[in-house]
Coordinates of C-alpha atoms (C1' of nucleotides) in Angstrom, one line a residue:
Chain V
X23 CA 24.3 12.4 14.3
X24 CA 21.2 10.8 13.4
X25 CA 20.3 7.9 15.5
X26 CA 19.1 4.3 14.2
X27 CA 15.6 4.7 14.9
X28 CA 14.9 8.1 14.0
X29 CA 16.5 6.9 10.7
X30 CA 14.0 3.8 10.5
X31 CA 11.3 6.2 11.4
X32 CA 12.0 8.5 8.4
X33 CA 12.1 5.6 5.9
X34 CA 9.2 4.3 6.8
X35 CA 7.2 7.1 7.1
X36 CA 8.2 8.3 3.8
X37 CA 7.4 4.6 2.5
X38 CA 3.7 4.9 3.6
X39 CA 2.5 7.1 0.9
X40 CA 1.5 5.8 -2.0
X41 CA 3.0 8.7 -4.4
X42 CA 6.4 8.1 -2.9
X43 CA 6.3 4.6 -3.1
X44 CA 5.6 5.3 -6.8
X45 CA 8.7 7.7 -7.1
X46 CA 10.5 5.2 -5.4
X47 CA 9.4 2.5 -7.7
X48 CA 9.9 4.7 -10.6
X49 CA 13.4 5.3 -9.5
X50 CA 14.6 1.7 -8.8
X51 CA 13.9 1.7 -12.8
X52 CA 16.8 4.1 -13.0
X53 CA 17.7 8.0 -11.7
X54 CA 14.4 10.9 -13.2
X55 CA 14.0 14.5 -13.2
X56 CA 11.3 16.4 -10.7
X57 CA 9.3 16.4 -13.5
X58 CA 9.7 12.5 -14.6
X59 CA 8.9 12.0 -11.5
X60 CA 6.0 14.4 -11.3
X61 CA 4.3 13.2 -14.3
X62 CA 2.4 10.1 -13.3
X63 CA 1.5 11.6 -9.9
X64 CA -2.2 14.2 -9.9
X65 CA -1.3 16.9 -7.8
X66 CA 1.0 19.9 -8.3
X67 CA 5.0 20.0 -8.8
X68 CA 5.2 21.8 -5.3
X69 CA 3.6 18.9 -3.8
X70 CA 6.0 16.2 -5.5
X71 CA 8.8 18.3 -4.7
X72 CA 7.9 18.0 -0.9
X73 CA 7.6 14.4 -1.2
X74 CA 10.7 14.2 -2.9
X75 CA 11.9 15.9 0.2
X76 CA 10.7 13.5 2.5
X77 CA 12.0 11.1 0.4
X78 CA 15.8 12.5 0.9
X79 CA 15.3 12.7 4.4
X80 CA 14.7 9.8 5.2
X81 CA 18.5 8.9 3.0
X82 CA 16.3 6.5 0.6
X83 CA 16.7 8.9 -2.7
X84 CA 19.6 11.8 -3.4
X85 CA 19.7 14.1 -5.6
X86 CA 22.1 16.1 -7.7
X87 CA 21.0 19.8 -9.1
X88 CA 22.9 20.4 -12.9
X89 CA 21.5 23.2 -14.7
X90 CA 18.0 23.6 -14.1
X91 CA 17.2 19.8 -13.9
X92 CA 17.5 18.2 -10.5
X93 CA 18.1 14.6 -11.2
X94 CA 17.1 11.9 -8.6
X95 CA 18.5 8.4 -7.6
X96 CA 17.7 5.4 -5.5
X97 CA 19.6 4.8 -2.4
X98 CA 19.5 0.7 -2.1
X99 CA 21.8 1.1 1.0
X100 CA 19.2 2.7 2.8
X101 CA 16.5 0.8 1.3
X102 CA 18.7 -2.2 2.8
X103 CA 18.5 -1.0 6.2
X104 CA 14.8 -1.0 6.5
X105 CA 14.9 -4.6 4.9
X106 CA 16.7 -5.6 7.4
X107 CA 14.9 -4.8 10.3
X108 CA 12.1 -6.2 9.0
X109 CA 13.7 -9.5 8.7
X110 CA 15.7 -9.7 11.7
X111 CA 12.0 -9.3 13.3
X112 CA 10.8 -11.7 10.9
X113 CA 13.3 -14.6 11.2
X114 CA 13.8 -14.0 15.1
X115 CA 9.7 -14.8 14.9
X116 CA 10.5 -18.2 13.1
X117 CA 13.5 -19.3 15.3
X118 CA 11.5 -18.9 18.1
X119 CA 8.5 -21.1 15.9
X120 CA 11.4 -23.6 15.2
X121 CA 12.8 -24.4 19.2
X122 CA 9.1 -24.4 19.5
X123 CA 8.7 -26.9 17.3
X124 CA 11.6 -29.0 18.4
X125 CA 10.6 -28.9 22.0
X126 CA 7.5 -30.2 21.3
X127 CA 8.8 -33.0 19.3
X128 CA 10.9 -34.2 22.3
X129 CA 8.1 -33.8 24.9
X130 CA 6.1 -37.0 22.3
X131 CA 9.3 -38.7 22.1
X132 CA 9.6 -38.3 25.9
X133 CA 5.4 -39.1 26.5
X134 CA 4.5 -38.7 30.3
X135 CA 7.6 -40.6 32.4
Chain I
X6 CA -11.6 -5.4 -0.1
X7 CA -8.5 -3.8 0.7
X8 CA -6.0 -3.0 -2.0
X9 CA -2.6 -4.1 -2.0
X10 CA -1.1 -0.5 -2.0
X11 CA -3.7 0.5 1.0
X12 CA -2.5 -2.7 2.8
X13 CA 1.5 -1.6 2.6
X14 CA 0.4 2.3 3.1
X15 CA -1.0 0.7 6.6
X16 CA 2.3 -1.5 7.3
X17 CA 4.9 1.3 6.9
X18 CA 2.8 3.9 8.4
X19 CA 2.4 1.3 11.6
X20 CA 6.1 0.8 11.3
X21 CA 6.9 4.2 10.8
X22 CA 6.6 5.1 15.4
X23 CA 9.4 4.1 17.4
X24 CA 6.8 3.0 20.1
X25 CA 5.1 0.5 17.8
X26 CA 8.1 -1.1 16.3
X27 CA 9.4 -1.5 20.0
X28 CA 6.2 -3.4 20.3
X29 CA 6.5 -5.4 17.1
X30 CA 10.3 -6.1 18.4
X31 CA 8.7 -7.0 21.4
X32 CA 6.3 -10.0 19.7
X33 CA 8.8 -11.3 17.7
X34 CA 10.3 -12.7 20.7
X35 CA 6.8 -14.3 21.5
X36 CA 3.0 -13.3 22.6
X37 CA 2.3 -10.6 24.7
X38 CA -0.4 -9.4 26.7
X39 CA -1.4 -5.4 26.3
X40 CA 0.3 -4.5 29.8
X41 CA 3.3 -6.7 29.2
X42 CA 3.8 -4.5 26.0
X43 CA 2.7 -1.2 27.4
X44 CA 5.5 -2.1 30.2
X45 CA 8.5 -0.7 28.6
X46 CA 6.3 2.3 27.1
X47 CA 6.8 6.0 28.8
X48 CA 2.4 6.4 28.0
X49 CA -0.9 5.4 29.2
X50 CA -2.3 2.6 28.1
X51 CA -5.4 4.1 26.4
X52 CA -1.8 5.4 23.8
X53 CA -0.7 2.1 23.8
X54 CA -3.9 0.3 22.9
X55 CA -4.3 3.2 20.1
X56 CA -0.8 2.0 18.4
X57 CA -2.2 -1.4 19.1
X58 CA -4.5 -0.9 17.1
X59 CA -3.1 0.7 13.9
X60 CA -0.8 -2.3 14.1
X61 CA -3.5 -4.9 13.9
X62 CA -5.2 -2.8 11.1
X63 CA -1.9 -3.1 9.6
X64 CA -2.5 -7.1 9.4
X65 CA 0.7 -6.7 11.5
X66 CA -0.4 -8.1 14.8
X67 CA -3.3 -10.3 15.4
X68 CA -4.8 -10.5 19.1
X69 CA -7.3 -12.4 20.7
X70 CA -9.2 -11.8 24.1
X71 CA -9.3 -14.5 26.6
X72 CA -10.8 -13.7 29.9
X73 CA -9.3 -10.1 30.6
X74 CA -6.5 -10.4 29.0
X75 CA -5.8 -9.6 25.4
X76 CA -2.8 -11.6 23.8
X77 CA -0.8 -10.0 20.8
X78 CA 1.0 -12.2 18.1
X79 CA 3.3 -11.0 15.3
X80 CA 1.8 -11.9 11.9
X81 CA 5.1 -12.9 10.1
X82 CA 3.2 -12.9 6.3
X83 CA 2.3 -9.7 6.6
X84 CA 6.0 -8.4 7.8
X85 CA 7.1 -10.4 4.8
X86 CA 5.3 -8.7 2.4
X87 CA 6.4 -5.4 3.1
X88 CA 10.0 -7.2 3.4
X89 CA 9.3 -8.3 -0.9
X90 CA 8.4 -4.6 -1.4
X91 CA 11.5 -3.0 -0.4
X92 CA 13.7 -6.1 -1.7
X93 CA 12.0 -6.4 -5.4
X94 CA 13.0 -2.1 -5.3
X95 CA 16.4 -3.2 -4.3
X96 CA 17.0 -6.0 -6.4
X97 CA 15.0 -4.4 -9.7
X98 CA 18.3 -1.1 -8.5
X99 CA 20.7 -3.6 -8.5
X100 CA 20.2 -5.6 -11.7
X101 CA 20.0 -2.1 -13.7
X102 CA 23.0 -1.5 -12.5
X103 CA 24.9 -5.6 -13.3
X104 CA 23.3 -4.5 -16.7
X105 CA 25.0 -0.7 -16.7
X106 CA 28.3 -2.6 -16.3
X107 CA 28.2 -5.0 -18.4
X108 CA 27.1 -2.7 -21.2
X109 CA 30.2 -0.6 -20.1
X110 CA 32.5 -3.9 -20.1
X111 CA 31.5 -4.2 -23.7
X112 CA 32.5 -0.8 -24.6
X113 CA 36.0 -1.3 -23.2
X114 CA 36.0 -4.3 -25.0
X115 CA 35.3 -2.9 -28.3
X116 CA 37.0 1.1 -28.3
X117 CA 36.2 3.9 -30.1
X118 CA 36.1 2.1 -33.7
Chain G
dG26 C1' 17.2 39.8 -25.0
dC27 C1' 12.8 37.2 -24.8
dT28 C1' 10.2 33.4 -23.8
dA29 C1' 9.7 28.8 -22.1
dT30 C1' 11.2 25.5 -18.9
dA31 C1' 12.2 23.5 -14.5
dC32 C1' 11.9 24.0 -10.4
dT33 C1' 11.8 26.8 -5.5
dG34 C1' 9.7 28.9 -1.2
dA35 C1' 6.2 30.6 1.6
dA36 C1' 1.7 31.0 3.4
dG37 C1' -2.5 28.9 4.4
dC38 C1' -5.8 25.3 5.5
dA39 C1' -8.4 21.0 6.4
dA40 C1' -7.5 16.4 7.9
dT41 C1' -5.0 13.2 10.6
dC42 C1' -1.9 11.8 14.5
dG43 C1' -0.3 10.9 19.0
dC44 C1' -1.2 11.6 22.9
dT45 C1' -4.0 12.9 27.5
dT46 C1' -7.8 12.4 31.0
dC47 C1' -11.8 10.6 32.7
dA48 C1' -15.3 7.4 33.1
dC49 C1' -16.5 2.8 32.5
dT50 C1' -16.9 -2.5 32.0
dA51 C1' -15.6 -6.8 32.5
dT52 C1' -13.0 -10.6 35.1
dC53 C1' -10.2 -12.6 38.5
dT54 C1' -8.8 -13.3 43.6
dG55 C1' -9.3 -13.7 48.4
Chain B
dC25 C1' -19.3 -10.0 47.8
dA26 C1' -15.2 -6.5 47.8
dG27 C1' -11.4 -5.1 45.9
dA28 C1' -7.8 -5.2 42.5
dT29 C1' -6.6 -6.1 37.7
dA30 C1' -6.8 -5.6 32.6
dG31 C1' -8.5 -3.4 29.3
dT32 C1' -12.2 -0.2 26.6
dG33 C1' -14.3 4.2 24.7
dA34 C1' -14.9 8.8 24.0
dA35 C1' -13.8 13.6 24.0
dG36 C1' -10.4 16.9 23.4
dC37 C1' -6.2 19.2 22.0
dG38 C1' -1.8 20.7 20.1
dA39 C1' 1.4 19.2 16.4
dT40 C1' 2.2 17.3 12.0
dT41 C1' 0.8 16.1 7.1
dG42 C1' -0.5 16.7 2.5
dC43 C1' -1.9 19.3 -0.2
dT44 C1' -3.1 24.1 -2.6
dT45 C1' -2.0 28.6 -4.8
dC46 C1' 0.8 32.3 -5.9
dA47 C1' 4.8 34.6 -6.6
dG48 C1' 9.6 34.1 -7.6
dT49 C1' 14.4 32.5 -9.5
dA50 C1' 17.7 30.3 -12.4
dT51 C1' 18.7 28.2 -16.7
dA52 C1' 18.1 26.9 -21.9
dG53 C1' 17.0 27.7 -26.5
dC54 C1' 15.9 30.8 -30.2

DNA sequence: GCTATACTGAAGCAATCGCTTCACTATCTG
DNA sequence: CAGATAGTGAAGCGATTGCTTCAGTATAGC
């Protein structure tokens, strides 16, 4: 079993390159061969296919082999995940901003008794 | 000037160790001081000043150095923007695939004529 | 069956990462 | 001032990354 964070750490790394973030964004466009994939990208097909590996490690694309091809797709549940840690960190940041806030507002309602 | 991709490359890279998200989960519950974060860390501190730093390259955490102690604050924009990354991937998924069935509802609609 | 296509796998290699230790510098505190 | 505290900086080192090339396999189309 994979836990939590070693998931979290295999999304994010594989979202820290810039090739893979363009796969990625390629994808979200809809499912591409290797090649598709490969196209935009300067640097051999053995080196996108190890991204691509990365990149289905880490759950955010899957693939499917059928006949020579090996088509890819986006995994938004995964993609999810790592948007939501980033906003539970994110929001828990502005609650704490908002009592904040509120506390301080009483305190000049309340001036020095 | 730092380009947009270079900027996110830095974000999910910083976010990509277990130790430094345990620090950014740390600031979002407020400021810190390096020790305070290094507390919960199985390192020395020279390690944890080194992920402190790749997180304030990031733009993820700013600090400031008052007397002899340094205190760390989540930046919440930056954590936001890699937030829109992955949602405008998820969303961009999502609406191919509302449009998929729709197109597919139609079909139903109108049979093999 | 022959050739082109679409990958696949392994070895190798330079660059970067995640630490460590050790030595050092400020800044409080009594 | 003497010590303790909080962090800084550099060197070093093994592991991991991000490629490359080269050699191979499995399909597809003629």
């Amino acid at each position: 079993m994979l836990h939590q964070s070693d998931q979290l750490d295999l999304m994010f790394q594989a979202l820290a390159d810039p090739g893979r973030r363009l796969m990625v964004e390629r994808l979200s466009k809809g499912p591409a061969s290797v090649s598709q994939l490969a196209e935009p990208l300067d640097m051999s097909l053995s080196a996108v296919v190890q991204h691509l590996q990365v990149l289905e490690a880490s759950g955010l694309v899957r693939t499917e082999k059928v006949g020579r091809v090996r088509t890819c797709t986006i995994e938004p549940k995964t993609l999810g995940q790592a948007e939501k840690w980033i906003a539970d960190r994110r929001t828990q940041w502005e609650r704490r901003l908002d009592r904040l806030g509120e506390y301080l507002a009483g305190q000049s309602d309340k001036p020095t008794r």
